[in-house]
Protein backbone atom coordinates (compact mmCIF):
# COMPACT_ATOMS: atom_id res chain seq x y z
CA UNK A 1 3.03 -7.57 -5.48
CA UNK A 2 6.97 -7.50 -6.03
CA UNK A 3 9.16 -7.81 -2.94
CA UNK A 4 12.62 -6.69 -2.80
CA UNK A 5 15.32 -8.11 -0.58
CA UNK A 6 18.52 -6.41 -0.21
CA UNK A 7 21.81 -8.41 0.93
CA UNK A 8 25.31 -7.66 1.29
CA UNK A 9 26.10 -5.05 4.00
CA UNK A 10 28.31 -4.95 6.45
CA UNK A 11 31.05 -3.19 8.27
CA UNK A 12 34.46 -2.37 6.59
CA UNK A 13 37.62 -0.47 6.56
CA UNK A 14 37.78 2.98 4.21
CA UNK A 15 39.37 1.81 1.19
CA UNK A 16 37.61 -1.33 1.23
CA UNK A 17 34.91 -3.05 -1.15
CA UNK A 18 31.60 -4.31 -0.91
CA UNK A 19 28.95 -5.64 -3.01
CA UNK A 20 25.39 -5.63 -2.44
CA UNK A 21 23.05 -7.27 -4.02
CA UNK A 22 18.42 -7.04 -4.74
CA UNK A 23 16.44 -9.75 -5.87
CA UNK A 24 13.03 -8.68 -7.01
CA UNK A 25 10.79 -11.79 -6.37
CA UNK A 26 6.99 -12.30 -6.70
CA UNK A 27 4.56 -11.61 -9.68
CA UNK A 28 6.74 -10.10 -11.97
CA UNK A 29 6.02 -9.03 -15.24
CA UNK A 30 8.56 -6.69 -15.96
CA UNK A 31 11.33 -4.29 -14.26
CA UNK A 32 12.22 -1.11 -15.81
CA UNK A 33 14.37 0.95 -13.84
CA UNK A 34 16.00 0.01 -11.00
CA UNK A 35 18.42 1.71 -8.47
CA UNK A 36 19.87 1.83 -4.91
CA UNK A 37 19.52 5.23 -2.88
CA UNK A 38 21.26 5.60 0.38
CA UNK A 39 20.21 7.42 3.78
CA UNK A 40 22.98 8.22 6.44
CA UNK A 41 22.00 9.44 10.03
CA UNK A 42 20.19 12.30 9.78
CA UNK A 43 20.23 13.15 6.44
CA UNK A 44 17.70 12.75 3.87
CA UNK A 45 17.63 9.90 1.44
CA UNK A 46 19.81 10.18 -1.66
CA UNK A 47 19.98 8.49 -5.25
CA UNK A 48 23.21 6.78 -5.85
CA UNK A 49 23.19 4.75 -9.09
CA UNK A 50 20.48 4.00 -11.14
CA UNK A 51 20.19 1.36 -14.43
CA UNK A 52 17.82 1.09 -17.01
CA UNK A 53 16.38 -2.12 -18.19
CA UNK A 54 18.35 -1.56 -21.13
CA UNK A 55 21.40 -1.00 -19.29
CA UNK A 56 22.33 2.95 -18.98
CA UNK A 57 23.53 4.06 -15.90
CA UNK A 58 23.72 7.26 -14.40
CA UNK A 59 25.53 8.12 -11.21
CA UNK A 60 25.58 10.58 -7.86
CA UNK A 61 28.68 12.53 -8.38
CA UNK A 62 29.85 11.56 -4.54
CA UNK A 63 30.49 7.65 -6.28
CA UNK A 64 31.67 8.14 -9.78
CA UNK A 65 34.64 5.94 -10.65
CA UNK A 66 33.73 3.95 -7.24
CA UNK A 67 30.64 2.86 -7.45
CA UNK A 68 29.25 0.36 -10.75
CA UNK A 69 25.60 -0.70 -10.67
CA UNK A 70 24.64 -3.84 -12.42
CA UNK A 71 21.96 -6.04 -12.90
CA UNK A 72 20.82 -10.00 -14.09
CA UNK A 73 17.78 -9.21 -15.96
CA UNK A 74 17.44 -13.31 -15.96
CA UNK A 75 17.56 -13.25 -12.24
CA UNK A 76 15.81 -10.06 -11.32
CA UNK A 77 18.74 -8.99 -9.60
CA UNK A 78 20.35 -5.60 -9.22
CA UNK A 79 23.82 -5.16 -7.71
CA UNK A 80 26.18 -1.95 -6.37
CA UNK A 81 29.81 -3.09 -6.39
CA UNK A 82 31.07 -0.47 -3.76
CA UNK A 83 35.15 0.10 -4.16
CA UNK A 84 37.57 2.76 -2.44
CA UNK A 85 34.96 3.24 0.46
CA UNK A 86 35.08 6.09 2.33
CA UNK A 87 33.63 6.93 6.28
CA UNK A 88 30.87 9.13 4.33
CA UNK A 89 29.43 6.51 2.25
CA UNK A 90 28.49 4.86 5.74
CA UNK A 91 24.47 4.46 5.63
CA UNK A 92 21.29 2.45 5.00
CA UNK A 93 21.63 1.54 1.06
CA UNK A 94 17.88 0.67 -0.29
CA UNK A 95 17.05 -0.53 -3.59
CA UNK A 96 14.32 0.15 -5.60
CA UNK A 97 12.55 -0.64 -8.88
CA UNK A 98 10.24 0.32 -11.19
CA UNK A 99 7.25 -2.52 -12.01
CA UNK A 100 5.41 -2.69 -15.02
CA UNK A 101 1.96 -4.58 -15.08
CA UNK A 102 -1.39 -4.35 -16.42
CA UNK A 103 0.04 -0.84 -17.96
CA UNK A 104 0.68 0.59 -14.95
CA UNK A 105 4.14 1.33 -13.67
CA UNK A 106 4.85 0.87 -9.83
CA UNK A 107 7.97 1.42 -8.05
CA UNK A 108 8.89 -1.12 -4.67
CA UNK A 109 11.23 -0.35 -2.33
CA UNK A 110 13.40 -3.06 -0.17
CA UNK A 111 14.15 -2.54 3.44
CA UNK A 112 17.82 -1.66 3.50
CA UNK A 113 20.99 -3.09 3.93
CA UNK A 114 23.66 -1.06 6.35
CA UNK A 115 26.88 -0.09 5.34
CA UNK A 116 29.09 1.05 7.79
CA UNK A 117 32.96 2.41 6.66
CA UNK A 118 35.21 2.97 9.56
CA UNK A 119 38.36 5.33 9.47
């Protein structure tokens, strides 16, 4: 089992940053893919950045040039450095990633972290 913990959230003014971090902890054996999605009020659950375990990122359009994923492969960590919010980025931000054991590939899910952008 791999558990994923999300921190980092909070409340802040448009324009503002944040940075949120996931540690992956448990019996790992490897990551592959991981990524944060995001889910406001009554909308369905998006993808917002995404990072391979070598490194490539891809983005949603609505973040590009705001938004940089990361990640500590050492510390099973993935992170979403969040600049020039905006009131629409307000939502739950999850992470996920993709496990790889006994060759079979699994993906986890965290339980959120809210981010709320006021105007």
């Amino acid at each position: 089992q791999v558990q994923l913990v999300e921190s980092g959230g909070g409340l802040v003014q448009a324009g503002g940053s944040l940075r949120l971090s996931c540690v992956a902890s448990g019996r790992i054996i490897r990551l592959n893919a991981m990524a944060w999605h995001r889910q406001a009020p009554g909308k369905q659950r998006e993808l917002v950045a995404y990072i391979t375990s070598g490194g490539s990122t891809n983005y949603a359009d609505s973040v590009k040039g705001r938004f940089t994923i990361s990640r500590d492969n050492a510390k099973n960590t993935v992170y979403l450095q969040m600049n020039s919010l905006k009131p629409e980025d307000t939502a739950i931000y999850y992470c996920n990633a993709d496990h790889m054991a006994d060759y079979r590939s699994q993906w986890y899910w965290g339980q959120g972290t809210q981010v709320t952008v006021s105007s």
